[in-house]
Amino acid sequence: MLPEAESAAPAMTAVLTAVLTEGPLSRVTLARRLGLSQAAVTKAARPLIELGYLQELAATERSGPGAGRPASPLAIRADREFFVGVKITADELIGVLCDLGAQVRKSIHRPLLDKDVDYVLTELGHLVDDLIDDRSRTRRLGLAVSGDVDRATGLVRYSPFLHWRDVPLRELAEKATGLTVTVENDVKALTTAEHWFGEGVGAESFALVTVGTGIGCGLVVNGRLVSGSHGVAGEIGHIGVDVNGPACHCGGRGCVEAIAGTDAIVSRAGLSFDDAVNAARAGDVRVSAVFAAAGEAIGCGIAAVANLVGPAHIVVSGEGLAAYDLFETHIRAGFERQAFGAAAQCPLSVRPLPFEEWARGAATVSIQAFVAS
Amino acid sequence: MLPEAESAAPAMTAVLTAVLTEGPLSRVTLARRLGLSQAAVTKAARPLIELGYLQELAATERSGPGAGRPASPLAIRADREFFVGVKITADELIGVLCDLGAQVRKSIHRPLLDKDVDYVLTELGHLVDDLIDDRSRTRRLGLAVSGDVDRATGLVRYSPFLHWRDVPLRELAEKATGLTVTVENDVKALTTAEHWFGEGVGAESFALVTVGTGIGCGLVVNGRLVSGSHGVAGEIGHIGVDVNGPACHCGGRGCVEAIAGTDAIVSRAGLSFDDAVNAARAGDVRVSAVFAAAGEAIGCGIAAVANLVGPAHIVVSGEGLAAYDLFETHIRAGFERQAFGAAAQCPLSVRPLPFEEWARGAATVSIQAFVAS
């Protein structure tokens, strides 16, 4: 057994991850951050440079005490490899082509007329063909699907909006596209993108709450995505905030989603979502109260996240933000009331979320799988 | 700069931690688990053996293909160093003397007649003197206090039961005892003991819920204790489960603790806690409903933990368990109703918790600080 060979792969992954998410970085900085010797960093970087994933930037002069020879920081070569990411929704496929640095190079929407698995896979094949320019440098595809998804096996256990149960999506998509496929829950994929390339870079913990048809939450705790030992995590939508509240489709009572999901608002207002938004904006007291209760419930759910895991910051996003003017005060009021002590200091930031971001999240999961391989 | 020296300390900590919590372990197993080369493990172990913290057990024959020379597993020498742990409650100090393996060697209770900080420190000094037999091998003291505690600085920001605010407990206790002191929130200390020496060993995630005067929760996620970016984590007692429920001392509404804490039960039943327990056991419908609502609220809070972080398992414990027969069905009912999908598979185990365990938790935090040093 070669002890060195045994330990080389984790070091390569660690070096590539650090340069990808926080680079350019000098070997000295990498050694310090990763708790490795400089010799180990140099050794791990060499094959990555030879394979064209990393490059040495021009040496910069170092200043200050202890400055030795000039440092040549390591950076990624973003166009060395491309990754396709696709978010599958009930009525369209949203696809992007990203480079190794998760920059979107190309983006295509393709409508879906049916939820049938075979049909969706055929459409996926066409979308992927349209996105890829250079097959030799595009070998991986990430898929994001809402619902209960097992990333390890690529199985979609249950996706309510697609009416899919136990679909072995990774296997089927690999056959349909000839690419190496990863499948992840859409909120977790989005959170992974934030963690590697967004506001969450370097954060020990943060939370991303998505408001829309479903109310979801992606969590990073102790520097890593929370995936849940039993496959469930981040289900903020099913925290019970009103023991006497409405029944939820999940079997629970007074769940955040049963009060604040798009369907709940439609059903409680007795109007289409757009009509409900218009009525509330026009000052309709009854419909405004529906949005107020929804905001309170979301705020209360966010406070539960802050009380339990204490993220450094929380980003609120999702397609429901179109009506955020009707929610915001109540979200903040519910959060401030229920956040315990210093948990109320956790900053809540609100950010719109273009649908392409979900697809980029899917591509990011695929980049992550590549880096780990 | 010596790159090797730079990386030696983390490897020593990793090796000592692994042997302490999962040993005896061979160098080969250590290398594999820690992602280190065998050479690095051997190098990290050498000073630990020389200082007497680790010992080589007699070589055992290895069998199976690829078996080389016999492996001599590394084990800790538990009596190399002792650690004092003290839980400070409003009416007594509970102290234990533990060895390096967190086995309790001695345990003493000392009543407190006052909550005055100086008085408590004087009593702490006496307790420590009574616990320590060998000063040369006992250099560290861990303290556990309920409330908002900053482990990094040893400051007790707020402890409601002790009426303490901003007490620099580490500094004061170091002066009073001459030992190196760590201070931690009591629930976090208990969770640390479970994680290093109890049911949580090797678990990527688990939760410990304590039921009593307060309702608390310690969490391990992604292999490490969750400490909360803003100092707050595991505050299951302040999750809002009933938006129209009773006001809580924290300013929230319908918090789990406002429905299920000992004080809440006393106030809702209009009886002392013991009388309430007796009345419910005798079949009093009104008082039974108070316990039922309490159990439901706790179950709902536990479901929020399972839905958000998906721990591998959840242990329920605490002094409130004395009345567990009155709660249990309702805790499980509330949990099962609100746990989302596969989150309901998370096993809930119930375990009594002798008060010494809290003190052992405090000692464990001190062992952890020693290992990290």
XYZ file of C-alpha atoms in Angstrom:
746
model
C 0.000 0.000 0.000
C 1.218 3.478 -0.834
C 0.224 5.829 1.951
C 0.783 8.838 -0.303
C -1.522 7.591 -3.060
C -4.152 6.969 -0.423
C -4.167 10.588 0.667
C -3.674 12.317 -2.689
C -7.306 12.282 -3.885
C -8.798 14.139 -0.883
C -6.053 16.782 -1.146
C -6.736 17.267 -4.883
C -10.449 17.663 -4.186
C -9.737 20.115 -1.363
C -7.351 22.209 -3.483
C -9.660 22.279 -6.516
C -12.678 23.162 -4.338
C -10.871 26.025 -2.618
C -9.537 27.526 -5.860
C -12.918 27.097 -7.549
C -14.918 28.782 -4.820
C -12.453 31.262 -3.374
C -9.588 31.518 -5.876
C -7.238 32.737 -7.145
C -5.214 31.590 -4.135
C -1.492 31.149 -3.576
C -0.130 27.781 -2.475
C 0.829 29.324 0.887
C -2.733 30.501 1.500
C -4.122 27.162 0.358
C -1.825 25.289 2.746
C -2.907 27.481 5.644
C -6.627 27.245 4.897
C -6.673 23.524 4.253
C -4.367 22.560 7.119
C -2.004 20.886 4.651
C 1.737 21.258 4.220
C 2.893 23.362 1.272
C 4.496 20.247 -0.161
C 1.123 18.486 -0.115
C -0.557 21.447 -1.852
C 2.116 21.591 -4.552
C 1.772 17.870 -5.106
C -2.031 17.991 -5.311
C -1.986 20.969 -7.677
C 0.470 19.454 -10.166
C -1.906 16.960 -11.884
C -4.681 19.575 -11.862
C -2.409 21.959 -13.755
C -1.279 19.199 -16.130
C -4.891 18.288 -16.904
C -5.696 21.938 -17.566
C -8.131 22.557 -14.726
C -5.838 24.928 -12.863
C -3.418 27.539 -14.161
C -0.698 29.588 -12.542
C -1.309 33.298 -12.815
C 1.592 35.666 -13.358
C 3.663 36.025 -10.210
C 2.778 39.048 -8.110
C 5.259 40.843 -5.884
C 4.699 40.117 -2.225
C 5.270 42.781 0.328
C 5.523 42.905 4.079
C 7.768 41.077 6.517
C 8.671 37.513 5.688
C 7.947 37.933 1.984
C 9.950 35.347 0.097
C 9.973 34.681 -3.602
C 6.994 36.088 -5.504
C 3.822 33.984 -5.213
C 2.087 32.657 -8.351
C -1.553 32.282 -7.384
C -3.525 29.337 -8.719
C -6.743 29.992 -10.627
C -9.193 27.776 -12.437
C -9.366 27.537 -16.226
C -13.111 28.059 -16.507
C -13.421 26.946 -20.138
C -11.642 23.636 -19.555
C -14.965 21.904 -18.980
C -18.662 22.707 -19.345
C -21.662 21.472 -17.394
C -25.335 21.332 -18.314
C -27.927 22.099 -15.645
C -31.658 21.576 -16.093
C -34.549 22.363 -13.780
C -37.567 20.193 -14.565
C -40.881 21.878 -13.732
C -44.413 20.722 -14.501
C -44.659 22.858 -17.625
C -41.162 23.515 -18.894
C -37.531 22.536 -18.896
C -35.113 25.343 -18.069
C -31.594 24.543 -19.175
C -28.252 26.304 -18.878
C -24.730 25.609 -20.006
C -22.203 26.640 -17.337
C -18.437 26.718 -17.333
C -16.307 25.223 -14.558
C -16.695 28.491 -12.623
C -20.522 28.181 -12.782
C -20.891 31.137 -15.121
C -23.937 30.708 -17.358
C -22.815 30.681 -21.014
C -26.141 29.802 -22.621
C -29.747 29.368 -21.493
C -32.771 27.727 -23.163
C -36.391 27.118 -22.109
C -38.356 24.239 -23.596
C -42.093 23.883 -22.885
C -43.478 20.569 -21.617
C -46.957 19.538 -22.756
C -47.088 16.433 -20.606
C -45.598 15.031 -17.380
C -45.026 11.562 -18.809
C -41.506 10.409 -17.928
C -40.574 9.108 -21.401
C -41.814 12.269 -23.061
C -39.893 14.468 -20.593
C -36.721 12.448 -21.234
C -37.065 12.830 -25.010
C -37.500 16.592 -24.596
C -34.536 16.636 -22.214
C -32.412 14.947 -24.900
C -33.323 17.683 -27.413
C -32.632 20.449 -24.888
C -29.225 19.029 -24.049
C -28.327 18.759 -27.755
C -29.267 22.406 -28.243
C -27.196 23.512 -25.253
C -23.961 21.633 -25.948
C -21.489 23.077 -28.453
C -18.480 20.929 -27.678
C -19.185 17.332 -26.634
C -15.528 16.636 -25.859
C -15.555 19.214 -23.066
C -19.140 18.626 -21.798
C -19.583 15.345 -20.044
C -21.893 16.060 -17.139
C -25.520 16.995 -16.578
C -27.176 18.070 -13.349
C -30.939 17.787 -12.928
C -33.025 19.609 -10.303
C -36.499 18.403 -9.393
C -38.773 19.518 -6.576
C -39.797 16.882 -4.049
C -38.171 13.933 -2.348
C -35.021 13.121 -4.307
C -32.228 10.737 -3.350
C -29.050 12.304 -4.681
C -26.945 9.226 -3.884
C -28.935 6.934 -6.184
C -30.510 9.521 -8.503
C -33.983 8.269 -7.623
C -36.932 10.673 -7.577
C -38.952 9.148 -4.747
C -41.848 11.563 -5.006
C -42.334 14.797 -6.900
C -45.861 16.114 -6.252
C -45.905 18.734 -9.031
C -44.723 16.224 -11.633
C -46.808 13.347 -10.210
C -43.690 11.183 -10.315
C -43.074 8.350 -7.868
C -39.921 6.213 -7.706
C -38.513 7.349 -11.043
C -34.840 6.233 -11.470
C -34.099 9.551 -13.150
C -30.294 9.374 -13.157
C -30.248 6.051 -14.958
C -32.911 7.105 -17.484
C -31.290 10.490 -18.171
C -27.858 8.922 -18.643
C -29.365 6.659 -21.306
C -31.206 9.560 -22.945
C -28.234 11.944 -23.065
C -25.046 9.896 -22.867
C -23.835 12.221 -20.085
C -22.911 11.491 -16.458
C -25.938 12.668 -14.508
C -26.557 13.918 -10.964
C -30.073 14.462 -9.623
C -30.843 16.698 -6.675
C -33.811 18.321 -4.984
C -34.205 21.801 -6.509
C -33.916 23.761 -3.256
C -30.798 21.839 -2.237
C -29.316 22.480 -5.694
C -29.973 26.193 -5.365
C -28.422 26.192 -1.896
C -25.365 24.402 -3.244
C -24.952 27.168 -5.849
C -25.163 29.821 -3.110
C -22.668 27.900 -0.992
C -20.081 27.452 -3.728
C -20.556 30.508 -5.894
C -22.978 32.919 -4.203
C -23.534 34.733 -0.924
C -22.780 31.608 1.083
C -19.125 31.250 -0.011
C -16.982 30.589 3.023
C -19.990 30.745 5.381
C -20.091 28.145 8.136
C -23.875 28.354 8.017
C -26.677 30.002 6.095
C -30.233 29.327 5.018
C -32.072 29.933 1.763
C -35.862 30.080 2.041
C -37.922 29.825 -1.152
C -41.489 31.087 -1.223
C -43.890 29.983 -3.956
C -46.078 26.997 -4.738
C -44.088 25.240 -2.042
C -42.220 26.834 0.866
C -38.746 25.307 0.954
C -35.465 25.833 2.741
C -31.890 24.872 1.992
C -29.486 24.800 4.925
C -25.726 24.875 5.248
C -24.568 24.046 8.783
C -20.998 23.483 9.929
C -19.795 24.327 6.419
C -21.793 21.679 4.565
C -25.247 21.262 3.021
C -27.686 19.571 5.389
C -29.097 16.569 3.578
C -31.022 14.805 6.354
C -30.295 11.282 7.584
C -33.664 10.027 6.402
C -33.595 12.010 3.154
C -35.627 14.904 4.556
C -34.184 18.290 5.514
C -35.122 21.940 5.162
C -38.857 21.199 5.151
C -39.757 24.568 6.635
C -43.091 24.349 4.775
C -44.243 21.568 7.060
C -43.365 23.063 10.420
C -46.637 23.344 12.352
C -47.146 26.946 13.439
C -50.869 26.812 14.255
C -52.082 23.727 16.070
C -55.693 24.733 15.257
C -54.866 25.740 11.682
C -55.885 24.231 8.336
C -55.105 20.623 7.388
C -52.115 20.249 5.061
C -51.789 17.828 2.129
C -48.929 16.196 4.079
C -51.267 15.089 6.879
C -50.071 17.802 9.269
C -52.060 20.679 10.720
C -51.315 24.391 10.468
C -48.171 23.807 8.387
C -46.508 26.949 6.994
C -47.318 25.751 3.464
C -50.990 25.138 4.345
C -51.232 28.837 5.247
C -48.713 30.499 2.935
C -48.225 28.317 -0.165
C -49.702 29.645 -3.414
C -52.510 27.045 -3.353
C -53.364 27.885 0.253
C -53.637 31.583 -0.580
C -55.825 30.832 -3.617
C -58.088 28.580 -1.580
C -58.335 30.923 1.424
C -58.930 34.012 -0.721
C -61.401 32.251 -3.007
C -59.721 33.957 -5.983
C -56.992 33.162 -8.492
C -53.536 34.111 -7.198
C -53.284 37.128 -9.507
C -56.776 38.316 -8.541
C -55.935 37.852 -4.856
C -52.773 39.946 -5.279
C -54.749 42.671 -7.071
C -57.507 42.663 -4.451
C -55.014 42.917 -1.588
C -53.114 45.716 -3.340
C -56.442 47.529 -3.847
C -56.991 47.364 -0.091
C -59.454 44.457 0.240
C -59.392 43.801 3.996
C -60.378 40.132 3.883
C -57.836 39.200 1.206
C -55.152 41.331 2.849
C -55.676 39.307 6.019
C -54.947 36.123 4.036
C -51.579 37.529 2.950
C -50.897 38.821 6.465
C -51.472 35.353 7.955
C -49.286 33.865 5.228
C -46.462 36.305 6.020
C -46.776 35.621 9.759
C -46.579 31.867 9.150
C -43.480 32.233 6.948
C -41.855 34.534 9.525
C -42.604 32.043 12.263
C -41.070 29.225 10.195
C -37.961 31.310 9.500
C -37.664 32.019 13.241
C -37.738 28.260 13.890
C -34.748 27.922 11.529
C -32.909 30.729 13.342
C -33.743 29.338 16.804
C -32.642 25.805 15.961
C -29.544 26.172 13.794
C -28.617 29.859 14.083
C -27.496 30.525 10.488
C -25.150 33.467 9.885
C -27.713 34.902 7.478
C -30.964 33.959 5.772
C -31.860 34.723 2.148
C -35.554 34.739 1.210
C -36.290 34.139 -2.445
C -38.595 32.326 -4.871
C -41.334 33.086 -7.387
C -43.749 34.055 -4.582
C -41.649 37.187 -4.125
C -43.677 38.806 -6.898
C -46.192 39.534 -4.143
C -43.544 40.302 -1.538
C -44.935 43.789 -0.857
C -48.010 42.047 0.620
C -45.960 39.673 2.803
C -42.854 41.466 3.908
C -44.005 43.382 6.999
C -45.726 40.281 8.302
C -42.776 37.998 7.584
C -40.530 40.339 9.544
C -43.085 40.734 12.365
C -43.527 36.970 12.723
C -39.766 36.454 12.611
C -38.983 39.135 15.171
C -41.644 37.921 17.564
C -40.541 34.282 17.500
C -36.769 34.628 17.114
C -35.246 33.888 20.528
C -32.831 36.452 21.985
C -29.773 36.970 19.801
C -31.314 34.826 17.018
C -33.241 37.962 16.037
C -29.882 39.482 14.973
C -29.731 37.078 12.041
C -30.028 39.244 8.911
C -32.893 38.407 6.518
C -32.185 39.487 2.977
C -34.682 39.312 0.164
C -33.633 38.629 -3.392
C -35.472 37.907 -6.606
C -34.599 34.607 -8.195
C -34.652 34.220 -11.988
C -35.738 30.713 -12.977
C -32.337 30.152 -14.639
C -30.826 30.193 -11.135
C -32.496 26.870 -10.389
C -30.907 25.392 -13.514
C -27.547 26.871 -12.536
C -28.017 25.180 -9.161
C -28.418 21.870 -10.956
C -25.220 22.542 -12.926
C -23.410 23.388 -9.691
C -24.308 20.028 -8.170
C -22.828 18.442 -11.265
C -19.637 20.530 -10.891
C -19.467 19.432 -7.264
C -19.810 15.769 -8.238
C -17.059 16.256 -10.818
C -14.717 17.856 -8.278
C -15.340 15.049 -5.784
C -14.599 12.403 -8.415
C 8.521 28.191 7.922
C 8.328 24.453 8.489
C 5.359 23.075 6.585
C 5.413 19.870 8.636
C 5.249 21.661 11.975
C 2.333 23.662 10.647
C 0.299 20.543 9.961
C 1.338 18.412 12.965
C -1.033 19.897 15.560
C -4.291 19.221 13.642
C -3.163 15.624 12.985
C -2.385 15.097 16.691
C -5.810 16.433 17.634
C -7.490 14.236 15.014
C -5.642 11.099 16.149
C -6.267 11.731 19.859
C -9.962 12.476 19.214
C -10.479 9.318 17.179
C -8.742 7.049 19.707
C -10.563 8.738 22.595
C -14.032 8.399 21.104
C -13.728 5.235 19.015
C -10.532 3.493 20.122
C -8.670 1.269 20.423
C -7.771 1.715 16.762
C -4.847 0.533 14.682
C -2.702 3.055 12.793
C -3.992 1.611 9.510
C -7.623 2.184 10.539
C -6.782 5.670 11.818
C -5.110 6.581 8.525
C -8.123 5.386 6.545
C -10.690 7.152 8.748
C -8.824 10.425 8.988
C -7.729 10.588 5.350
C -4.100 10.798 6.466
C -1.073 8.782 5.359
C 0.117 6.086 7.755
C 3.345 8.018 8.106
C 1.410 11.083 9.278
C -0.527 8.995 11.813
C 2.644 7.405 13.184
C 4.251 10.820 13.480
C 1.225 12.355 15.222
C 0.910 9.419 17.636
C 4.559 9.429 18.737
C 4.471 12.498 21.043
C 1.074 11.391 22.414
C 2.620 8.058 23.410
C 5.703 9.768 24.850
C 3.542 12.079 26.962
C 1.556 9.093 28.214
C -1.834 9.930 26.704
C -1.799 7.002 24.309
C -0.468 3.490 24.728
C 0.138 0.641 22.335
C -1.870 -2.436 23.215
C -0.349 -5.866 22.759
C -0.129 -6.771 19.068
C -3.037 -8.859 17.844
C -2.796 -11.326 14.967
C -4.424 -10.047 11.828
C -6.187 -12.439 9.548
C -7.566 -12.302 6.039
C -5.963 -11.432 2.731
C -3.318 -8.740 2.763
C -2.575 -9.143 6.474
C 0.940 -7.913 7.084
C 2.779 -7.661 10.358
C 0.538 -7.800 13.451
C -1.173 -4.495 14.288
C -0.691 -2.872 17.709
C -3.841 -0.850 18.278
C -3.575 2.500 20.005
C -5.655 3.120 23.131
C -5.902 5.984 25.559
C -4.394 5.863 29.033
C -7.511 7.013 30.869
C -5.769 7.747 34.200
C -3.131 9.991 32.624
C -5.270 13.055 33.296
C -8.432 13.928 35.228
C -11.086 16.545 34.569
C -13.585 18.195 36.897
C -17.079 18.912 35.627
C -19.648 20.978 37.515
C -23.257 21.784 36.680
C -24.391 24.952 38.423
C -28.121 24.992 39.182
C -30.115 27.500 41.205
C -29.983 25.357 44.339
C -26.960 23.110 44.129
C -23.628 22.385 42.539
C -23.259 18.917 41.071
C -19.639 17.967 40.572
C -17.869 14.979 39.078
C -14.281 13.926 38.581
C -13.805 12.180 35.237
C -10.824 10.470 33.693
C -9.600 11.152 30.163
C -12.139 8.611 28.872
C -14.995 10.543 30.559
C -15.642 7.814 33.128
C -16.967 9.308 36.352
C -14.567 8.451 39.200
C -16.215 10.520 41.949
C -19.363 12.610 42.345
C -20.369 15.228 44.964
C -23.431 17.455 45.435
C -23.123 20.728 47.309
C -26.244 22.763 48.167
C -26.398 26.459 47.279
C -28.268 28.796 49.637
C -27.875 31.839 47.437
C -27.389 32.786 43.775
C -24.808 35.490 44.512
C -21.845 35.061 42.147
C -19.113 35.449 44.813
C -20.835 32.992 47.116
C -21.268 30.457 44.295
C -17.574 30.787 43.391
C -16.482 30.197 46.998
C -18.645 27.080 47.145
C -17.271 25.990 43.774
C -13.745 26.284 45.182
C -14.655 23.974 48.094
C -16.353 21.468 45.779
C -13.330 21.335 43.488
C -10.999 20.792 46.464
C -13.168 17.890 47.620
C -13.203 16.319 44.160
C -9.497 16.491 43.306
C -7.136 13.858 44.682
C -4.118 14.540 42.524
C -3.504 18.180 41.559
C -0.603 17.283 39.261
C -2.895 15.305 36.983
C -6.002 17.504 37.275
C -5.642 20.822 35.553
C -8.983 21.503 33.926
C -12.524 22.315 34.996
C -15.662 22.423 32.841
C -18.701 24.367 33.990
C -22.238 23.937 32.633
C -24.858 26.633 33.107
C -28.324 26.926 31.595
C -29.006 29.986 29.470
C -27.092 32.090 26.983
C -23.415 31.221 27.385
C -20.512 32.236 25.156
C -18.134 29.298 25.204
C -15.413 31.201 23.330
C -15.062 33.879 26.022
C -16.500 32.017 29.013
C -19.082 34.741 29.528
C -22.530 33.908 30.904
C -24.617 36.449 29.024
C -27.900 35.534 30.677
C -28.938 32.669 32.900
C -32.607 33.105 33.878
C -32.673 30.496 36.677
C -29.551 31.948 38.316
C -30.533 35.585 37.619
C -27.042 36.128 36.204
C -26.280 38.649 33.476
C -22.888 39.181 31.835
C -20.906 37.216 34.391
C -17.307 36.553 33.178
C -17.499 33.090 34.705
C -14.389 31.579 33.137
C -12.140 34.323 34.445
C -13.697 34.281 37.919
C -13.631 30.480 38.192
C -9.990 30.330 37.063
C -9.113 32.717 39.886
C -11.211 30.770 42.405
C -9.833 27.328 41.531
C -6.458 27.767 39.840
C -7.639 25.471 37.030
C -8.064 26.094 33.302
C -11.793 26.591 32.885
C -14.295 26.114 30.046
C -17.878 27.317 30.322
C -20.695 25.962 28.172
C -24.473 25.975 28.000
C -25.702 22.896 29.865
C -27.671 21.362 26.980
C -24.729 21.819 24.617
C -22.416 20.241 27.206
C -24.709 17.242 27.519
C -24.889 16.929 23.734
C -21.104 17.042 23.540
C -20.928 14.116 25.998
C -23.385 12.134 23.842
C -21.412 12.977 20.728
C -18.017 11.952 22.099
C -18.861 9.216 24.556
C -22.540 8.284 24.259
C -25.124 7.238 21.692
C -23.954 9.902 19.262
C -20.443 8.513 18.714
C -19.688 8.460 15.021
C -23.119 9.896 14.142
C -23.172 12.534 11.426
C -26.254 14.012 13.094
C -28.418 13.569 16.150
C -30.540 15.628 18.514
C -30.951 15.568 22.272
C -34.170 17.127 23.575
C -34.411 17.929 27.283
C -37.777 18.372 28.923
C -38.103 20.138 32.269
C -38.224 23.687 33.582
C -36.962 24.652 30.148
C -37.343 22.703 26.910
C -33.929 22.548 25.269
C -32.256 20.823 22.366
C -28.661 20.033 21.497
C -27.902 19.324 17.839
C -25.059 17.653 16.022
C -25.206 18.231 12.258
C -22.567 17.274 9.717
C -20.558 15.654 12.492
C -20.228 18.703 14.733
C -22.176 20.435 17.489
C -24.355 23.258 16.168
C -23.433 26.379 18.087
C -25.325 29.070 16.175
C -23.700 32.029 14.408
C -25.363 34.499 16.727
C -24.855 32.375 19.851
C -28.336 30.826 19.686
C -29.040 27.252 18.564
C -31.264 24.383 19.630
C -33.923 26.677 21.096
C -36.724 24.216 20.450
C -38.540 25.674 23.466
C -39.169 28.906 21.575
C -40.503 27.519 18.324
C -44.019 28.886 17.928
C -46.452 25.997 17.513
C -49.701 27.834 18.269
C -50.057 31.305 16.804
C -53.059 31.909 19.104
C -51.404 30.306 22.118
C -50.187 31.764 25.432
C -47.594 34.545 25.614
C -44.088 33.346 26.471
C -41.557 35.066 28.768
C -39.349 35.457 25.668
C -41.877 37.751 23.954
C -43.095 35.037 21.577
C -46.543 33.488 21.358
C -47.466 29.825 21.648
C -43.837 28.758 22.193
C -43.330 25.095 23.101
C -41.996 26.178 26.518
C -45.035 28.408 27.151
C -47.226 25.309 26.787
C -44.995 22.496 28.025
C -42.389 23.905 30.432
C -42.829 23.053 34.116
C -43.956 26.616 34.937
C -46.487 26.593 32.093
C -47.996 23.336 33.328
C -48.176 24.667 36.895
C -49.823 27.855 35.747
C -52.274 26.175 33.334
C -53.237 23.461 35.840
C -53.510 25.904 38.754
C -51.710 23.326 40.934
C -48.163 22.591 42.039
C -46.338 20.353 39.536
C -46.530 17.324 41.826
C -50.245 17.891 42.492
C -50.862 18.297 38.763
C -49.074 15.005 38.063
C -51.121 13.263 40.761
C -54.405 14.744 39.511
C -53.680 13.710 35.911
C -52.671 10.212 37.016
C -55.921 9.994 39.003
C -57.822 10.757 35.791
C -58.665 14.474 36.222
C -59.850 15.393 32.724
C -58.966 19.086 32.865
C -55.430 18.547 34.166
C -54.883 15.622 31.783
C -55.697 17.990 28.915
C -52.916 20.312 30.126
C -50.398 17.465 29.882
C -51.848 16.366 26.533
C -51.396 19.858 25.067
C -47.865 19.954 26.511
C -47.005 16.623 24.890
C -48.488 17.739 21.549
C -46.420 20.937 21.645
C -43.206 19.039 22.431
C -43.958 16.523 19.648
C -44.581 19.342 17.224
C -41.259 20.988 18.196
C -39.411 17.696 17.768
C -41.014 17.298 14.330
C -39.676 20.749 13.391
C -36.174 19.513 14.282
C -36.674 16.372 12.173
C -38.132 18.324 9.228
C -35.356 20.908 9.196
C -32.158 19.005 9.944
C -33.167 15.340 9.670
C -31.094 13.901 12.539
C -30.270 10.184 12.433
C -31.964 9.793 15.794
C -33.460 11.891 18.577
C -33.048 11.246 22.298
C -35.625 12.752 24.659
C -34.478 13.245 28.216
C -34.543 15.634 31.179
C -36.027 15.896 34.659
C -39.532 16.384 33.190
C -39.413 12.703 32.241
C -40.617 11.869 35.741
C -44.079 12.602 34.329
C -43.351 11.001 30.963
C -46.284 8.595 31.242
C -48.580 11.634 30.990
C -46.768 13.079 27.941
C -45.527 10.219 25.857
C -48.558 9.315 23.710
C -49.089 12.980 22.904
C -45.419 13.648 22.129
C -45.457 10.759 19.662
C -48.819 11.812 18.190
C -47.667 15.403 17.664
C -44.389 14.205 16.192
C -45.976 11.725 13.813
C -48.559 14.207 12.603
C -46.039 16.970 11.853
C -43.018 14.960 10.707
C -42.849 15.285 6.910
C -42.648 12.084 4.856
C -39.526 10.070 5.653
C -38.701 12.394 8.588
C -41.223 10.336 10.582
C -38.766 7.414 10.336
C -36.386 9.203 12.698
C -36.311 7.069 15.869
C -37.258 8.824 19.118
C -35.734 7.204 22.155
C -36.522 8.182 25.694
C -33.929 7.970 28.429
C -33.785 9.080 32.033
C -30.974 11.468 32.798
C -29.291 11.437 36.203
C -28.205 14.941 37.219
C -24.570 13.777 37.275
C -24.798 13.436 33.482
C -24.966 17.218 33.170
C -21.772 17.510 35.215
C -20.149 14.809 33.092
C -21.146 16.876 30.061
C -19.282 19.827 31.549
C -16.213 17.626 32.087
C -16.468 16.415 28.484
C -16.327 19.962 27.144
C -13.170 20.413 29.206
C -11.694 17.192 27.755
C -12.551 18.481 24.284
C -10.814 21.791 24.961
C -7.774 19.888 26.217
C -7.647 17.697 23.096
C -7.932 20.741 20.840
C -5.080 22.492 22.666
